XYZ file of C-alpha atoms in Angstrom:
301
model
C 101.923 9.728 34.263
C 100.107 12.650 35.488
C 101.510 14.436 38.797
C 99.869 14.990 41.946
C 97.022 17.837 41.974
C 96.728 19.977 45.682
C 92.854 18.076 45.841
C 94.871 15.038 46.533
C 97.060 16.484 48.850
C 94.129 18.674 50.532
C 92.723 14.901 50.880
C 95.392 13.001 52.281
C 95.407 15.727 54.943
C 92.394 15.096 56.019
C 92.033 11.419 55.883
C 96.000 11.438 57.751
C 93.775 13.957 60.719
C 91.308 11.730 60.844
C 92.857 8.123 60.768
C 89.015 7.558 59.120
C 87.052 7.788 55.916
C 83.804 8.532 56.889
C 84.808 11.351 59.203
C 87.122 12.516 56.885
C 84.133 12.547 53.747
C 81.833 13.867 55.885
C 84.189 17.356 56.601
C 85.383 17.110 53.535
C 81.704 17.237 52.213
C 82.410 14.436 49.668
C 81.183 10.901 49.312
C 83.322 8.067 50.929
C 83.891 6.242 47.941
C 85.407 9.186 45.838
C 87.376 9.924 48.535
C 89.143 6.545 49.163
C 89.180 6.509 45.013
C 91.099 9.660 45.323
C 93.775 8.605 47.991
C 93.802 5.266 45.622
C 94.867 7.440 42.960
C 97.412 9.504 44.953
C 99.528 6.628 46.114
C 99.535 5.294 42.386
C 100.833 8.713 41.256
C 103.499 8.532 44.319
C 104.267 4.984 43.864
C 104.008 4.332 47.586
C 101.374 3.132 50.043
C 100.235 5.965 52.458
C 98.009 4.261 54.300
C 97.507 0.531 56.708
C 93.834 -0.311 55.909
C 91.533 -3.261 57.701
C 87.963 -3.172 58.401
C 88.522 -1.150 61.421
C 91.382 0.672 61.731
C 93.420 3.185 59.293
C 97.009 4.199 59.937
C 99.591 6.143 58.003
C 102.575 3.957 56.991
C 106.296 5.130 57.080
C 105.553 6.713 53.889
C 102.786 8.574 54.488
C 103.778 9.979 57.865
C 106.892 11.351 55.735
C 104.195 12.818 53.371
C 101.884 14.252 56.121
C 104.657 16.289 57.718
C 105.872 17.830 54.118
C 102.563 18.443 52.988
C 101.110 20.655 55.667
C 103.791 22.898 54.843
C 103.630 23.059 51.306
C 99.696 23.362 51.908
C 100.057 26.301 53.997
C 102.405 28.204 51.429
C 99.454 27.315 48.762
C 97.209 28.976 51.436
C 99.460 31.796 51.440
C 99.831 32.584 48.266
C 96.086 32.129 47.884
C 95.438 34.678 51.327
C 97.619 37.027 48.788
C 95.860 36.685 45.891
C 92.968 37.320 47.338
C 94.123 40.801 49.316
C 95.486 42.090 46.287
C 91.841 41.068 44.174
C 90.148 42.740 47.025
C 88.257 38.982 47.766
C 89.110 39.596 51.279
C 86.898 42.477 52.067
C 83.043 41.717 51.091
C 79.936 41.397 52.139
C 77.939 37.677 53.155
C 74.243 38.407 53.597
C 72.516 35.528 56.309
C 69.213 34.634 57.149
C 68.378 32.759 60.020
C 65.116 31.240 62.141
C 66.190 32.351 65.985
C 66.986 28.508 66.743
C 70.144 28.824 65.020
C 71.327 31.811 67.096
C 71.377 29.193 70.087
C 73.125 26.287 68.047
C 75.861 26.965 66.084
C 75.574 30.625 63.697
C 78.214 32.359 66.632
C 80.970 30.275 66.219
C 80.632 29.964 62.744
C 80.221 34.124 62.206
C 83.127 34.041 64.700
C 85.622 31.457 62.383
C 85.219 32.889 59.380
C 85.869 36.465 60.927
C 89.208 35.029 62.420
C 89.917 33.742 58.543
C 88.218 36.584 56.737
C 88.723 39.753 59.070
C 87.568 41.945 56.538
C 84.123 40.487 55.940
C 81.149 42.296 56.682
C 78.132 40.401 58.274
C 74.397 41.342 57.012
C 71.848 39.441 59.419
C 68.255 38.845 58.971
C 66.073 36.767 60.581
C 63.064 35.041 58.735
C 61.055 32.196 59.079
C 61.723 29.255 56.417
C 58.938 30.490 54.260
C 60.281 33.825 54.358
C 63.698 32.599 53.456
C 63.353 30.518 50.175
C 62.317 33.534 47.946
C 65.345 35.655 49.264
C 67.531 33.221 48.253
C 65.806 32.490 45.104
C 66.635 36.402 44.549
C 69.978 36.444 45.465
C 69.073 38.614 48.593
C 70.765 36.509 51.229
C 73.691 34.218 50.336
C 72.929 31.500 53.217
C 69.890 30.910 54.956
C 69.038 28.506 58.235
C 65.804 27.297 57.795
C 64.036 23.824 58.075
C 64.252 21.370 55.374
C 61.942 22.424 52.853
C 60.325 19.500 51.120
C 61.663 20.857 47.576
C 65.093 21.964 47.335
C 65.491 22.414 43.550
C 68.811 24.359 42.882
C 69.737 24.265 47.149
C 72.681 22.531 48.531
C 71.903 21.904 52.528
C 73.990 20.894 55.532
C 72.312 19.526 58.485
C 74.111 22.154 61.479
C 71.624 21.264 64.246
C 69.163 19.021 65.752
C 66.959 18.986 68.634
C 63.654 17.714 70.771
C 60.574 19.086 71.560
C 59.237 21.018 74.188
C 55.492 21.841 75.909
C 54.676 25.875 76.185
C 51.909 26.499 78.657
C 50.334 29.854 80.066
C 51.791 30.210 84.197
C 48.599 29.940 85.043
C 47.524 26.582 83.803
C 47.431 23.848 86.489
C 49.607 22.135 84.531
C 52.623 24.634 84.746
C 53.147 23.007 88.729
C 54.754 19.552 87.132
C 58.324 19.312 86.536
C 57.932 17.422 83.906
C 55.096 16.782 80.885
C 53.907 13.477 78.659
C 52.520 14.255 75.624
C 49.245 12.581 76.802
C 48.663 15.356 79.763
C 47.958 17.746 76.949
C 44.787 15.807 75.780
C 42.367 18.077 77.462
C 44.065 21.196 76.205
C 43.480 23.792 73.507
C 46.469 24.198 70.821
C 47.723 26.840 69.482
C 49.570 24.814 66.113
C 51.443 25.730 62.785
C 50.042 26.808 59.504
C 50.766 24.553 56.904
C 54.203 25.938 55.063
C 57.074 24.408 54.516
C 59.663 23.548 56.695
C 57.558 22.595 59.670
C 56.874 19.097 58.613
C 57.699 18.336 62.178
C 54.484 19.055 63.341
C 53.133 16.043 62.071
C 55.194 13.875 64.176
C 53.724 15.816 67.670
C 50.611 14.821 66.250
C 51.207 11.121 65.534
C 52.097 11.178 69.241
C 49.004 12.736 70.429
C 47.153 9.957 68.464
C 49.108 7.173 69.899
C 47.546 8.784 73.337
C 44.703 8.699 72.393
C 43.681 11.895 71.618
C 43.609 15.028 68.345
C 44.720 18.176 69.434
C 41.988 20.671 69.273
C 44.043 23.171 67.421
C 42.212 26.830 68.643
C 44.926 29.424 66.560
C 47.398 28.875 63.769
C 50.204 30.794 63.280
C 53.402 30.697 60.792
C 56.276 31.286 63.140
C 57.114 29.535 66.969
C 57.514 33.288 68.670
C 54.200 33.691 68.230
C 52.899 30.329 69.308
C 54.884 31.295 72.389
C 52.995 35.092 72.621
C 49.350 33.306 72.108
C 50.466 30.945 74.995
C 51.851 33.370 77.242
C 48.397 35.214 76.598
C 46.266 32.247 77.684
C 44.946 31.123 74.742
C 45.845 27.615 74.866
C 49.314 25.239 74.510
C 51.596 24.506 72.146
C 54.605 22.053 71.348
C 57.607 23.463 69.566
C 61.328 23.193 69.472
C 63.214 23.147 72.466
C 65.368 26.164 71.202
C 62.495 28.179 72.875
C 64.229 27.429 77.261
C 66.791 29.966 75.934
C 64.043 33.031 75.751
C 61.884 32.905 78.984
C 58.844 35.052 79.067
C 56.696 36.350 81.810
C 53.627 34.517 81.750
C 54.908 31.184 80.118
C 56.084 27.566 81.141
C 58.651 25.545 78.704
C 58.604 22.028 79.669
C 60.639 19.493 77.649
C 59.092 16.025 76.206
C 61.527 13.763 76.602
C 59.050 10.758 74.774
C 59.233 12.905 71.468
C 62.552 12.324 69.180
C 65.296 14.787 68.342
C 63.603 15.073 64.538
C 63.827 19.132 64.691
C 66.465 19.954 61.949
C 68.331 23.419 61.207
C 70.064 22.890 58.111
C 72.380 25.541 56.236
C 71.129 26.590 52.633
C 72.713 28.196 49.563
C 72.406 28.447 46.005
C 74.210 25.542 44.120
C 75.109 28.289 41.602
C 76.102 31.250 43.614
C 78.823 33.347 43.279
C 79.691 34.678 46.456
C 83.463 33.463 47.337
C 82.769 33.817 51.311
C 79.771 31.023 50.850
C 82.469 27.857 50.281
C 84.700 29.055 52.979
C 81.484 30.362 55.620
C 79.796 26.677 54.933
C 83.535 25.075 55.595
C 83.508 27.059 59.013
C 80.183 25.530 59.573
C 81.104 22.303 58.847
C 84.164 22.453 61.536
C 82.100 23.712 64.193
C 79.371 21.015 63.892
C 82.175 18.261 63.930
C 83.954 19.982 66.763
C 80.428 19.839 69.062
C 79.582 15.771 67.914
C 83.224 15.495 69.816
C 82.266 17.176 72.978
């Protein structure tokens, strides 16, 4: 019979944390059913049932509570030893190369950069920050390691993690007679000029401000395009017409402009984590991990 492997244990762990497969899948970055195939597997190799299983509840049995307590030791020691290897191979000091779109500066890139500097002291941080167009070629070239972009509608040779999600939000010049209202339906905007998004990729959301405007009644009459939200914001705070973009933009005031959130519009704005399925940068796995906890740790706020 073939002995237990650390993935099993590094999966028990996590499924013991959690008291639930899903969760525990999701951090884990696995499917559920390979998961609960893999804790299947363990207890055959232990000869013991870990875990009390009905449709909604899990709970560790005698057994397994005996096994989580011995295995977060031996788990750390593996750590250890791995923390050593990795001083001594000089994987400890190195560089990760980020880009970013500004929203994730306000989301969740600082407590990331922060965890993985508490694990990784030595690593050095190289920060860029592009637009999603500007992004995919980099990492096609190897020039960044991770980027935060929009979902692209191809992402041939990416792996993605969703690390943020958010609303909409009206821009308007101070001096419009709308700027006086606390608060802004998509529908007040009919009589305005836009200032919109060229058509690249990752700003599929654009569409869905405009299937709103239709429902009122109404096109936008679209004045100015421009690639990145900073400078729909400039162009508005000039007076040359309105825009809708993500709500990431109430954390930069500017003289001159309004930011008033719409409410009626979804949460469909998503900031996703990219990297190269085939890179080769050992920070990546561990930076996207850090990621990972940080998300989880805000859904439970």
């Amino acid at each position: 019979m073939k002995g237990v492997e650390i993935r099993h244990l590094r999966y028990f762990m996590r499924v013991a944390q959690e008291l639930h497969f899903g969760r525990a899948a999701e951090i884990l970055g696995v499917s559920q059913a390979p998961l609960s195939q893999q804790i299947r597997q363990l207890e055959e190799r232990i000869g013991v049932r870990l875990f009390d299983r009905t449709t909604r509840t899990v709970t560790l049995t005698p057994a397994g509570r005996a096994l989580f307590e011995k295995s977060g030791e031996a788990l750390l020691s593996f750590q250890d030893a791995i923390d050593e290897a990795r001083t001594v191979g000089g994987l400890k000091a190195g560089r990760l190369r980020i880009g970013a779109m500004s929203s994730a500066i306000y989301s969740v890139l600082p407590s990331a950069l922060h965890a993985l500097s508490d694990q990784a002291p030595a690593v050095q941080f190289d920060m860029s920050f592009h637009t999603t167009e500007e992004q995919l070629p980099l990492l096609a070239e190897r020039k960044i390691d991770v980027a935060f972009i929009r979902p692209p509608r191809s992402m041939s040779g990416l792996q993605t993690f969703e690390v943020h999600r958010e609303g909409f939000a009206a821009v308007l010049p101070s001096s419009s007679p709308l700027a006086a209202r606390k608060a802004l339906r998509v529908e007040d905007l009919r009589d305005e000029n836009f200032i919109g998004f060229s058509d690249i990729r990752g700003i599929s959301y654009q569409e869905i401000v405009f299937q709103h405007c239709r429902a009122a009644g109404f096109s936008p009459n679209i004045v100015q395009r421009v690639s990145h939200t900073k400078a729909v914001v400039v162009l508005v705070a000039a007076g040359l017409g309105v825009g809708v973009v993500p709500r990431w933009v109430e954390h930069e005031p500017m003289e001159g402009l309004v930011v008033r959130p719409l409410d009626e519009l979804p949460e469909a704005i998503s900031l996703v984590a990219a990297w190269r399925a085939d890179g080769f940068n050992p920070f990546v796995e561990l930076f996207v991990q850090c990621l990972k906890d940080v998300v989880r740790s805000k859904a439970a706020k």
